[in-house]
Amino acid sequence: MNAPVSLRKQDQDYYSDPPGQNDFFSFSEIMENLWRIARRQYLVFLFIIPFSLILSFAYLITAPAKYASHAMLLIDSSKVRILQQQSQSPMGDVPIDTAQVETQVEILKSENMGLSVLREGKLINDPEFSGAGRGLLAPLFSWRSSSERSEDKLSREALATFLARRTISRVGRTYVLDIGYTSLDPNRAALVANAIADAYIVDQLDAKYQATRRASGWLQDRIRELRAQVSTADRAVLDYKESNNIVDVGAAGASTGARLLGEQQLGELNSQVGTARAATAEAKARLERIQDMLRQEVPDAAVADSLRNEVITKLRTQYLEMANREAVWSLRYGRDHLAAVNLRTQMQEIRRSIVDELRRIGESYMSDYKIAKAREEAVEKDLVRLVADSQSTNRDRLGLRDLESTAQVYHNIYDNFLQRYMEALQQQSFPITEARVISAAAPPSQKSSPVPAMVVSIAGTIGLLLSFAVAAVREATDRVFRTARQVEGTLNLSCLAVLPLLAEDDTDKSVDHREGRRMRKEIDLGQRQALIERWSVRHVIDDPLSPFAEALRSIKVAVDISGRIQATKVIGITSTLPKEGKSTVSSNFAQLIAHAGKSVVLVDGDLRNPTLTRSLSPEAVSGVLQVLDGSVSIESAMHHDEQTSLSFLPAVINSRIVHSNEVLSSAAFGKLIERLRGMYEYVIIDFPPLAPVVDVRAASGVVDYFLFVVEWGQTRTSLVQHQLQSAPEIKEKTLGVVLNKVNANVLSRYESYYEKSYYGADYGAASVRSMSG
């Protein structure tokens, strides 16, 4: 798996790739780097992780067992209100939303609920709640008796303990609440969990009772005020009617109010006007009909039938009989016959009688018409008068309607509040709550904490994370050189070799081998230390197949294949600080080249502290300074090693030199190096360190290459960077860096291919001995 992750490389350290090669770490690189950190800082892991596990075991031994019990409480949204009409209830059922359920959770978590449980169960002075408890550490917390603490402080301590052990949570998205409590006693855990549920239900009942009682009191006061307002409104209506002579005669519609006396009279007169007008019209019609009949000689049958007068009917019958006989006699005897004339005379008399009877009837109809007309006019006059009076009354009634409306509103409000008051009394008598326990808490059979597997796993995880944190801090603060890649990434220079630390035991063996057991017993400690330092500069000769010698050969190869074309190479060896091993590197490097058959001269260029001279030629009486002042020749000042044919030009100083840089930058020193260049194939100069003195910079003109020695795990990277940046003329000529005094065992944690097995098993001295054996 090599999926790239979004983690940008911030610093190029000793386990990172060279700059510019990658912008992001891959997952495999992250895991590899974490493994390298763990290898390098394994002591941190070996200390912190076991220590964390020990603490977890100590906790498991000392921590008392705790038991958790849970009760399930349902917030019932389908509750039934007893003795209430839900359609008329002001607090009818509504669906419970998430916010309401969360509100009930917070109510259960409140301090008032906790204090209620503690006081109801008389748990405030209980040792489990007052701070003593159980376990091995309990006596540490019970040194002061509860009587010495105030009741309020005891309550606060017990409440704090209760709240810390109580858990309230909602089960998913349901209306069920999980009430849990953890105690040292399983029975008490169940008891307290159930007590919390009961306390919540009692609190809800009490809250509803108190709210209903307060509502009842407020409604009662409001009803008393409304009753007074209704009475005042009704009295205002009556006073207005009395002052404006408004009399109610009966109920009317709901929108029109009571019916007034004037309205009733107006209605009756209106009906009378209609009746009178109808009677007048009827009388007039009869009169006109009679007048039409009077214009006829004999009324026809229709008129006679409409009048229904027996006299006229009888006379008309007689008239018709005589008319028939007269017609017959006139036809038979002639018109002038006496019988016919008598009949016509009788007919004339009958006609007059009919007319007289019609006139009498007409006069009667005329009288009826006049009476009806007079009655109509009288009723119309009364109607006009009542209309005028009604208009005045209607103007007065506008104010009455306002008063009646106000009174009606007060009546409605009063009735509504009275109804709510009666409902509140019913609720106060029968309070109910929406919550009910659906699963009571039972004493648990197993302890809930501490769980050994969980405690150990958590402790191990914390220990691992803490170990990585401490290791990361140590890595971040370890700003020294550890690997070749770190050197190359930090200094932008090639790391030519990684020289292992010359163990004192190995050098000690070389001293014993050369000086013998007897001499080892005879020399003192100071002399022995001087011998060890002396023979450490010849390690490549004593152990030519060691990793140290092989690393120096890689330096020689780098020098030989460098881009310079001079046949003779002048190589300067320096370091940042003293005691980084540059003199040891210079001596062993020169002896390695000389032992290979090359002509080499080693010059001690440290005129302030000629360490190399004290190690290779402590008896020398002349050296570089004497050659430069012309007191001795080069040949007489030169020392030669019989085993390797190495030429060594020491630095013998009789007094402290103040201006050593002037000596190294002089033309005489340049000529000396040129003469040596003509005499040898390799000229190796051991210069002083770069930071304390400026001698190296002064002599940089005579050197072809510089080898920069850095002590592994000691020299600060920032110091080396600063010194090289301050001396660009040295950095430009630096062929590479030599990482010296490397602890191979520790280095293997940074780079696995630096382990001893990579070299010693197959190519080292052990391999040679096994082959020879």
PDB file of C-alpha atoms in Angstrom, residues 250-518:
ATOM      1  CA  GLY A 250     -89.191  40.520  23.282  1.00  0.00           C
ATOM      2  CA  ALA A 251     -86.121  38.673  22.078  1.00  0.00           C
ATOM      3  CA  ALA A 252     -85.004  39.008  18.508  1.00  0.00           C
ATOM      4  CA  GLY A 253     -82.126  37.626  16.455  1.00  0.00           C
ATOM      5  CA  ALA A 254     -78.654  37.176  17.883  1.00  0.00           C
ATOM      6  CA  SER A 255     -77.265  39.875  15.621  1.00  0.00           C
ATOM      7  CA  THR A 256     -80.040  42.432  16.039  1.00  0.00           C
ATOM      8  CA  GLY A 257     -80.464  42.334  19.792  1.00  0.00           C
ATOM      9  CA  ALA A 258     -83.773  42.766  21.738  1.00  0.00           C
ATOM     10  CA  ARG A 259     -86.883  44.085  19.915  1.00  0.00           C
ATOM     11  CA  LEU A 260     -88.041  47.556  21.016  1.00  0.00           C
ATOM     12  CA  LEU A 261     -91.626  48.751  21.592  1.00  0.00           C
ATOM     13  CA  GLY A 262     -91.480  51.343  18.834  1.00  0.00           C
ATOM     14  CA  GLU A 263     -90.374  48.717  16.359  1.00  0.00           C
ATOM     15  CA  GLN A 264     -93.305  46.505  17.309  1.00  0.00           C
ATOM     16  CA  GLN A 265     -95.825  49.393  16.948  1.00  0.00           C
ATOM     17  CA  LEU A 266     -94.328  50.404  13.630  1.00  0.00           C
ATOM     18  CA  GLY A 267     -94.693  46.888  12.383  1.00  0.00           C
ATOM     19  CA  GLU A 268     -98.300  46.675  13.498  1.00  0.00           C
ATOM     20  CA  LEU A 269     -99.154  50.064  11.919  1.00  0.00           C
ATOM     21  CA  ASN A 270     -97.499  49.041   8.733  1.00  0.00           C
ATOM     22  CA  SER A 271     -99.719  45.982   8.637  1.00  0.00           C
ATOM     23  CA  GLN A 272    -102.788  48.128   9.391  1.00  0.00           C
ATOM     24  CA  VAL A 273    -101.895  50.529   6.564  1.00  0.00           C
ATOM     25  CA  GLY A 274    -101.778  47.645   4.164  1.00  0.00           C
ATOM     26  CA  THR A 275    -105.129  46.329   5.398  1.00  0.00           C
ATOM     27  CA  ALA A 276    -106.740  49.761   5.206  1.00  0.00           C
ATOM     28  CA  ARG A 277    -105.480  50.330   1.702  1.00  0.00           C
ATOM     29  CA  ALA A 278    -106.807  46.973   0.627  1.00  0.00           C
ATOM     30  CA  ALA A 279    -110.204  47.699   2.176  1.00  0.00           C
ATOM     31  CA  THR A 280    -110.351  51.119   0.475  1.00  0.00           C
ATOM     32  CA  ALA A 281    -109.456  49.605  -2.868  1.00  0.00           C
ATOM     33  CA  GLU A 282    -112.125  46.931  -2.451  1.00  0.00           C
ATOM     34  CA  ALA A 283    -114.775  49.471  -1.477  1.00  0.00           C
ATOM     35  CA  LYS A 284    -113.839  51.671  -4.415  1.00  0.00           C
ATOM     36  CA  ALA A 285    -114.072  48.725  -6.782  1.00  0.00           C
ATOM     37  CA  ARG A 286    -117.579  47.821  -5.558  1.00  0.00           C
ATOM     38  CA  LEU A 287    -118.647  51.439  -5.850  1.00  0.00           C
ATOM     39  CA  GLU A 288    -117.384  51.696  -9.412  1.00  0.00           C
ATOM     40  CA  ARG A 289    -119.162  48.490 -10.310  1.00  0.00           C
ATOM     41  CA  ILE A 290    -122.436  49.736  -8.933  1.00  0.00           C
ATOM     42  CA  GLN A 291    -122.041  52.919 -10.915  1.00  0.00           C
ATOM     43  CA  ASP A 292    -121.518  50.852 -14.083  1.00  0.00           C
ATOM     44  CA  MET A 293    -124.646  48.837 -13.342  1.00  0.00           C
ATOM     45  CA  LEU A 294    -126.682  51.974 -12.839  1.00  0.00           C
ATOM     46  CA  ARG A 295    -125.886  52.936 -16.387  1.00  0.00           C
ATOM     47  CA  GLN A 296    -127.609  49.754 -17.590  1.00  0.00           C
ATOM     48  CA  GLU A 297    -131.427  49.376 -17.835  1.00  0.00           C
ATOM     49  CA  VAL A 298    -131.410  45.908 -16.427  1.00  0.00           C
ATOM     50  CA  PRO A 299    -128.287  44.438 -14.859  1.00  0.00           C
ATOM     51  CA  ASP A 300    -127.088  41.312 -16.549  1.00  0.00           C
ATOM     52  CA  ALA A 301    -126.830  37.980 -14.838  1.00  0.00           C
ATOM     53  CA  ALA A 302    -123.125  38.349 -13.986  1.00  0.00           C
ATOM     54  CA  VAL A 303    -123.765  41.617 -12.142  1.00  0.00           C
ATOM     55  CA  ALA A 304    -126.690  40.175 -10.323  1.00  0.00           C
ATOM     56  CA  ASP A 305    -124.723  37.134  -9.336  1.00  0.00           C
ATOM     57  CA  SER A 306    -121.763  39.285  -8.135  1.00  0.00           C
ATOM     58  CA  LEU A 307    -124.054  41.431  -5.989  1.00  0.00           C
ATOM     59  CA  ARG A 308    -125.925  38.427  -4.606  1.00  0.00           C
ATOM     60  CA  ASN A 309    -128.904  40.651  -3.712  1.00  0.00           C
ATOM     61  CA  GLU A 310    -132.201  38.705  -3.375  1.00  0.00           C
ATOM     62  CA  VAL A 311    -134.327  41.739  -4.261  1.00  0.00           C
ATOM     63  CA  ILE A 312    -132.514  42.475  -7.468  1.00  0.00           C
ATOM     64  CA  THR A 313    -132.400  38.821  -8.323  1.00  0.00           C
ATOM     65  CA  LYS A 314    -136.168  38.426  -7.790  1.00  0.00           C
ATOM     66  CA  LEU A 315    -136.985  41.624  -9.654  1.00  0.00           C
ATOM     67  CA  ARG A 316    -134.752  40.659 -12.554  1.00  0.00           C
ATOM     68  CA  THR A 317    -136.477  37.237 -12.719  1.00  0.00           C
ATOM     69  CA  GLN A 318    -139.861  38.874 -12.840  1.00  0.00           C
ATOM     70  CA  TYR A 319    -138.635  41.306 -15.461  1.00  0.00           C
ATOM     71  CA  LEU A 320    -137.407  38.539 -17.674  1.00  0.00           C
ATOM     72  CA  GLU A 321    -140.667  36.542 -17.368  1.00  0.00           C
ATOM     73  CA  MET A 322    -142.721  39.611 -18.298  1.00  0.00           C
ATOM     74  CA  ALA A 323    -140.375  40.388 -21.180  1.00  0.00           C
ATOM     75  CA  ASN A 324    -140.940  36.889 -22.566  1.00  0.00           C
ATOM     76  CA  ARG A 325    -144.725  37.113 -22.252  1.00  0.00           C
ATOM     77  CA  GLU A 326    -144.733  40.612 -23.746  1.00  0.00           C
ATOM     78  CA  ALA A 327    -142.784  39.347 -26.682  1.00  0.00           C
ATOM     79  CA  VAL A 328    -145.198  36.423 -27.160  1.00  0.00           C
ATOM     80  CA  TRP A 329    -148.309  38.540 -26.817  1.00  0.00           C
ATOM     81  CA  SER A 330    -146.931  41.265 -29.052  1.00  0.00           C
ATOM     82  CA  LEU A 331    -146.214  38.688 -31.661  1.00  0.00           C
ATOM     83  CA  ARG A 332    -149.586  37.062 -31.297  1.00  0.00           C
ATOM     84  CA  TYR A 333    -151.881  40.037 -30.660  1.00  0.00           C
ATOM     85  CA  GLY A 334    -149.821  42.955 -31.760  1.00  0.00           C
ATOM     86  CA  ARG A 335    -147.746  45.474 -29.956  1.00  0.00           C
ATOM     87  CA  ASP A 336    -150.586  47.718 -29.137  1.00  0.00           C
ATOM     88  CA  HIS A 337    -152.628  45.093 -27.482  1.00  0.00           C
ATOM     89  CA  LEU A 338    -153.709  46.088 -23.977  1.00  0.00           C
ATOM     90  CA  ALA A 339    -152.166  43.014 -22.405  1.00  0.00           C
ATOM     91  CA  ALA A 340    -148.885  43.768 -24.126  1.00  0.00           C
ATOM     92  CA  VAL A 341    -149.049  47.389 -23.037  1.00  0.00           C
ATOM     93  CA  ASN A 342    -149.765  46.312 -19.407  1.00  0.00           C
ATOM     94  CA  LEU A 343    -146.875  43.953 -19.471  1.00  0.00           C
ATOM     95  CA  ARG A 344    -144.574  46.705 -20.698  1.00  0.00           C
ATOM     96  CA  THR A 345    -145.869  49.016 -17.958  1.00  0.00           C
ATOM     97  CA  GLN A 346    -145.182  46.396 -15.310  1.00  0.00           C
ATOM     98  CA  MET A 347    -141.737  45.850 -16.809  1.00  0.00           C
ATOM     99  CA  GLN A 348    -141.074  49.589 -16.519  1.00  0.00           C
ATOM    100  CA  GLU A 349    -142.032  49.499 -12.841  1.00  0.00           C
ATOM    101  CA  ILE A 350    -139.794  46.548 -12.205  1.00  0.00           C
ATOM    102  CA  ARG A 351    -136.873  48.368 -13.902  1.00  0.00           C
ATOM    103  CA  ARG A 352    -137.383  51.394 -11.694  1.00  0.00           C
ATOM    104  CA  SER A 353    -137.441  49.159  -8.649  1.00  0.00           C
ATOM    105  CA  ILE A 354    -134.142  47.578  -9.721  1.00  0.00           C
ATOM    106  CA  VAL A 355    -132.536  50.993 -10.262  1.00  0.00           C
ATOM    107  CA  ASP A 356    -133.770  52.178  -6.873  1.00  0.00           C
ATOM    108  CA  GLU A 357    -132.338  49.083  -5.251  1.00  0.00           C
ATOM    109  CA  LEU A 358    -129.013  49.606  -7.087  1.00  0.00           C
ATOM    110  CA  ARG A 359    -128.881  53.235  -5.998  1.00  0.00           C
ATOM    111  CA  ARG A 360    -129.478  52.191  -2.423  1.00  0.00           C
ATOM    112  CA  ILE A 361    -126.680  49.661  -2.686  1.00  0.00           C
ATOM    113  CA  GLY A 362    -124.436  52.276  -4.356  1.00  0.00           C
ATOM    114  CA  GLU A 363    -125.009  54.697  -1.540  1.00  0.00           C
ATOM    115  CA  SER A 364    -124.101  51.947   0.935  1.00  0.00           C
ATOM    116  CA  TYR A 365    -120.933  51.256  -1.055  1.00  0.00           C
ATOM    117  CA  MET A 366    -120.109  54.930  -1.167  1.00  0.00           C
ATOM    118  CA  SER A 367    -120.399  55.101   2.617  1.00  0.00           C
ATOM    119  CA  ASP A 368    -118.146  52.051   2.989  1.00  0.00           C
ATOM    120  CA  TYR A 369    -115.625  53.595   0.599  1.00  0.00           C
ATOM    121  CA  LYS A 370    -115.501  56.844   2.549  1.00  0.00           C
ATOM    122  CA  ILE A 371    -115.114  55.006   5.835  1.00  0.00           C
ATOM    123  CA  ALA A 372    -112.272  52.878   4.418  1.00  0.00           C
ATOM    124  CA  LYS A 373    -110.625  55.952   2.919  1.00  0.00           C
ATOM    125  CA  ALA A 374    -110.822  57.787   6.211  1.00  0.00           C
ATOM    126  CA  ARG A 375    -109.398  54.811   8.067  1.00  0.00           C
ATOM    127  CA  GLU A 376    -106.553  54.538   5.566  1.00  0.00           C
ATOM    128  CA  GLU A 377    -105.654  58.169   5.982  1.00  0.00           C
ATOM    129  CA  ALA A 378    -105.735  57.896   9.779  1.00  0.00           C
ATOM    130  CA  VAL A 379    -103.495  54.840   9.777  1.00  0.00           C
ATOM    131  CA  GLU A 380    -101.046  56.496   7.359  1.00  0.00           C
ATOM    132  CA  LYS A 381    -100.838  59.546   9.616  1.00  0.00           C
ATOM    133  CA  ASP A 382    -100.076  57.320  12.607  1.00  0.00           C
ATOM    134  CA  LEU A 383     -97.477  55.509  10.516  1.00  0.00           C
ATOM    135  CA  VAL A 384     -95.772  58.744   9.530  1.00  0.00           C
ATOM    136  CA  ARG A 385     -95.709  59.810  13.174  1.00  0.00           C
ATOM    137  CA  LEU A 386     -94.246  56.466  14.328  1.00  0.00           C
ATOM    138  CA  VAL A 387     -91.634  56.553  11.553  1.00  0.00           C
ATOM    139  CA  ALA A 388     -90.469  59.929  12.775  1.00  0.00           C
ATOM    140  CA  ASP A 389     -90.388  58.677  16.336  1.00  0.00           C
ATOM    141  CA  SER A 390     -88.546  55.496  15.217  1.00  0.00           C
ATOM    142  CA  GLN A 391     -85.809  57.469  13.483  1.00  0.00           C
ATOM    143  CA  SER A 392     -85.094  59.313  16.684  1.00  0.00           C
ATOM    144  CA  THR A 393     -85.155  56.056  18.595  1.00  0.00           C
ATOM    145  CA  ASN A 394     -82.740  54.420  16.104  1.00  0.00           C
ATOM    146  CA  ARG A 395     -80.259  57.241  16.574  1.00  0.00           C
ATOM    147  CA  ASP A 396     -80.438  56.635  20.278  1.00  0.00           C
ATOM    148  CA  ARG A 397     -80.121  52.890  19.704  1.00  0.00           C
ATOM    149  CA  LEU A 398     -76.629  53.237  18.147  1.00  0.00           C
ATOM    150  CA  GLY A 399     -75.184  53.873  21.563  1.00  0.00           C
ATOM    151  CA  LEU A 400     -77.316  51.072  22.962  1.00  0.00           C
ATOM    152  CA  ARG A 401     -75.852  48.595  20.468  1.00  0.00           C
ATOM    153  CA  ASP A 402     -72.316  49.521  21.487  1.00  0.00           C
ATOM    154  CA  LEU A 403     -73.185  48.986  25.117  1.00  0.00           C
ATOM    155  CA  GLU A 404     -74.951  45.715  24.359  1.00  0.00           C
ATOM    156  CA  SER A 405     -71.953  44.494  22.277  1.00  0.00           C
ATOM    157  CA  THR A 406     -69.553  45.326  25.107  1.00  0.00           C
ATOM    158  CA  ALA A 407     -71.799  43.553  27.568  1.00  0.00           C
ATOM    159  CA  GLN A 408     -72.027  40.513  25.250  1.00  0.00           C
ATOM    160  CA  VAL A 409     -68.219  40.364  24.912  1.00  0.00           C
ATOM    161  CA  TYR A 410     -67.820  40.476  28.668  1.00  0.00           C
ATOM    162  CA  HIS A 411     -70.406  37.727  28.997  1.00  0.00           C
ATOM    163  CA  ASN A 412     -68.537  35.508  26.498  1.00  0.00           C
ATOM    164  CA  ILE A 413     -65.153  36.084  28.164  1.00  0.00           C
ATOM    165  CA  TYR A 414     -66.661  35.439  31.544  1.00  0.00           C
ATOM    166  CA  ASP A 415     -68.234  32.173  30.365  1.00  0.00           C
ATOM    167  CA  ASN A 416     -64.918  31.063  28.746  1.00  0.00           C
ATOM    168  CA  PHE A 417     -62.854  31.810  31.849  1.00  0.00           C
ATOM    169  CA  LEU A 418     -65.430  30.129  34.040  1.00  0.00           C
ATOM    170  CA  GLN A 419     -65.202  27.003  31.888  1.00  0.00           C
ATOM    171  CA  ARG A 420     -61.380  27.013  32.046  1.00  0.00           C
ATOM    172  CA  TYR A 421     -61.526  27.520  35.781  1.00  0.00           C
ATOM    173  CA  MET A 422     -63.682  24.428  36.156  1.00  0.00           C
ATOM    174  CA  GLU A 423     -61.237  22.448  33.950  1.00  0.00           C
ATOM    175  CA  ALA A 424     -58.292  23.660  36.032  1.00  0.00           C
ATOM    176  CA  LEU A 425     -60.054  22.481  39.179  1.00  0.00           C
ATOM    177  CA  GLN A 426     -60.459  19.056  37.589  1.00  0.00           C
ATOM    178  CA  GLN A 427     -56.770  18.938  36.609  1.00  0.00           C
ATOM    179  CA  GLN A 428     -55.754  20.006  40.089  1.00  0.00           C
ATOM    180  CA  SER A 429     -57.812  17.162  41.508  1.00  0.00           C
ATOM    181  CA  PHE A 430     -56.440  14.581  39.012  1.00  0.00           C
ATOM    182  CA  PRO A 431     -52.835  15.558  37.977  1.00  0.00           C
ATOM    183  CA  ILE A 432     -51.116  13.245  35.468  1.00  0.00           C
ATOM    184  CA  THR A 433     -47.730  13.192  33.766  1.00  0.00           C
ATOM    185  CA  GLU A 434     -46.525  12.234  30.303  1.00  0.00           C
ATOM    186  CA  ALA A 435     -43.657  10.059  31.649  1.00  0.00           C
ATOM    187  CA  ARG A 436     -43.794   6.474  32.825  1.00  0.00           C
ATOM    188  CA  VAL A 437     -41.207   3.842  33.685  1.00  0.00           C
ATOM    189  CA  ILE A 438     -41.162   1.060  31.112  1.00  0.00           C
ATOM    190  CA  SER A 439     -38.205  -0.829  32.591  1.00  0.00           C
ATOM    191  CA  ALA A 440     -37.229  -0.540  36.234  1.00  0.00           C
ATOM    192  CA  ALA A 441     -33.563  -0.800  37.206  1.00  0.00           C
ATOM    193  CA  ALA A 442     -32.425  -4.122  38.652  1.00  0.00           C
ATOM    194  CA  PRO A 443     -29.257  -4.884  40.663  1.00  0.00           C
ATOM    195  CA  PRO A 444     -26.507  -5.814  38.132  1.00  0.00           C
ATOM    196  CA  SER A 445     -24.861  -9.209  38.447  1.00  0.00           C
ATOM    197  CA  GLN A 446     -21.469  -8.066  37.088  1.00  0.00           C
ATOM    198  CA  LYS A 447     -19.388  -4.994  37.728  1.00  0.00           C
ATOM    199  CA  SER A 448     -19.294  -2.328  35.064  1.00  0.00           C
ATOM    200  CA  SER A 449     -15.903  -0.904  35.937  1.00  0.00           C
ATOM    201  CA  PRO A 450     -13.023  -1.201  36.002  1.00  0.00           C
ATOM    202  CA  VAL A 451     -12.909  -3.629  33.071  1.00  0.00           C
ATOM    203  CA  PRO A 452      -9.410  -5.168  33.029  1.00  0.00           C
ATOM    204  CA  ALA A 453      -9.187  -5.587  29.273  1.00  0.00           C
ATOM    205  CA  MET A 454     -10.372  -2.029  28.643  1.00  0.00           C
ATOM    206  CA  VAL A 455      -8.107  -0.512  31.300  1.00  0.00           C
ATOM    207  CA  VAL A 456      -5.054  -2.369  30.024  1.00  0.00           C
ATOM    208  CA  SER A 457      -5.813  -1.544  26.397  1.00  0.00           C
ATOM    209  CA  ILE A 458      -6.380   2.122  27.206  1.00  0.00           C
ATOM    210  CA  ALA A 459      -3.200   2.242  29.282  1.00  0.00           C
ATOM    211  CA  GLY A 460      -1.273   0.561  26.486  1.00  0.00           C
ATOM    212  CA  THR A 461      -2.686   2.969  23.918  1.00  0.00           C
ATOM    213  CA  ILE A 462      -1.921   5.981  26.085  1.00  0.00           C
ATOM    214  CA  GLY A 463       1.556   4.642  26.739  1.00  0.00           C
ATOM    215  CA  LEU A 464       2.133   4.107  23.027  1.00  0.00           C
ATOM    216  CA  LEU A 465       0.872   7.584  22.128  1.00  0.00           C
ATOM    217  CA  LEU A 466       2.841   9.164  24.948  1.00  0.00           C
ATOM    218  CA  SER A 467       5.923   7.267  23.854  1.00  0.00           C
ATOM    219  CA  PHE A 468       5.532   8.554  20.313  1.00  0.00           C
ATOM    220  CA  ALA A 469       5.000  12.073  21.667  1.00  0.00           C
ATOM    221  CA  VAL A 470       8.119  11.939  23.830  1.00  0.00           C
ATOM    222  CA  ALA A 471      10.047  10.340  20.981  1.00  0.00           C
ATOM    223  CA  ALA A 472       8.869  13.044  18.601  1.00  0.00           C
ATOM    224  CA  VAL A 473       9.969  15.736  21.071  1.00  0.00           C
ATOM    225  CA  ARG A 474      13.348  14.093  21.406  1.00  0.00           C
ATOM    226  CA  GLU A 475      13.636  13.793  17.643  1.00  0.00           C
ATOM    227  CA  ALA A 476      12.708  17.449  17.212  1.00  0.00           C
ATOM    228  CA  THR A 477      15.246  18.592  19.800  1.00  0.00           C
ATOM    229  CA  ASP A 478      17.985  16.237  18.554  1.00  0.00           C
ATOM    230  CA  ARG A 479      19.441  18.693  16.032  1.00  0.00           C
ATOM    231  CA  VAL A 480      22.742  16.889  15.491  1.00  0.00           C
ATOM    232  CA  PHE A 481      24.021  14.834  12.609  1.00  0.00           C
ATOM    233  CA  ARG A 482      23.037  11.174  12.641  1.00  0.00           C
ATOM    234  CA  THR A 483      23.145   9.812   9.090  1.00  0.00           C
ATOM    235  CA  ALA A 484      24.805  10.486   5.779  1.00  0.00           C
ATOM    236  CA  ARG A 485      21.506  11.473   4.204  1.00  0.00           C
ATOM    237  CA  GLN A 486      20.959  14.049   6.891  1.00  0.00           C
ATOM    238  CA  VAL A 487      24.412  15.502   6.216  1.00  0.00           C
ATOM    239  CA  GLU A 488      23.732  15.700   2.504  1.00  0.00           C
ATOM    240  CA  GLY A 489      20.264  17.138   2.950  1.00  0.00           C
ATOM    241  CA  THR A 490      21.345  19.750   5.498  1.00  0.00           C
ATOM    242  CA  LEU A 491      24.714  20.898   4.122  1.00  0.00           C
ATOM    243  CA  ASN A 492      24.202  20.140   0.413  1.00  0.00           C
ATOM    244  CA  LEU A 493      27.529  18.325   0.491  1.00  0.00           C
ATOM    245  CA  SER A 494      28.356  14.713  -0.163  1.00  0.00           C
ATOM    246  CA  CYS A 495      28.964  12.486   2.831  1.00  0.00           C
ATOM    247  CA  LEU A 496      32.123  10.647   1.833  1.00  0.00           C
ATOM    248  CA  ALA A 497      32.302   8.244   4.750  1.00  0.00           C
ATOM    249  CA  VAL A 498      30.752   7.247   8.038  1.00  0.00           C
ATOM    250  CA  LEU A 499      33.616   6.427  10.418  1.00  0.00           C
ATOM    251  CA  PRO A 500      32.720   4.240  13.385  1.00  0.00           C
ATOM    252  CA  LEU A 501      33.837   5.180  16.838  1.00  0.00           C
ATOM    253  CA  LEU A 502      37.201   3.631  17.704  1.00  0.00           C
ATOM    254  CA  ALA A 503      36.371   1.661  20.832  1.00  0.00           C
ATOM    255  CA  GLU A 504      38.794   2.042  23.697  1.00  0.00           C
ATOM    256  CA  ASP A 505      38.923  -1.713  24.104  1.00  0.00           C
ATOM    257  CA  ASP A 506      40.141  -2.237  20.558  1.00  0.00           C
ATOM    258  CA  THR A 507      42.850   0.416  20.928  1.00  0.00           C
ATOM    259  CA  ASP A 508      43.732  -1.041  24.303  1.00  0.00           C
ATOM    260  CA  LYS A 509      44.306  -4.404  22.686  1.00  0.00           C
ATOM    261  CA  SER A 510      46.630  -2.805  20.131  1.00  0.00           C
ATOM    262  CA  VAL A 511      48.629  -1.212  22.935  1.00  0.00           C
ATOM    263  CA  ASP A 512      48.884  -4.520  24.779  1.00  0.00           C
ATOM    264  CA  HIS A 513      49.929  -6.267  21.609  1.00  0.00           C
ATOM    265  CA  ARG A 514      52.702  -3.787  20.868  1.00  0.00           C
ATOM    266  CA  GLU A 515      53.942  -2.888  24.338  1.00  0.00           C
ATOM    267  CA  GLY A 516      53.469  -6.222  25.967  1.00  0.00           C
ATOM    268  CA  ARG A 517      51.791  -7.322  29.189  1.00  0.00           C
ATOM    269  CA  ARG A 518      54.725  -6.367  31.344  1.00  0.00           C
TER     270      ARG A 518
END
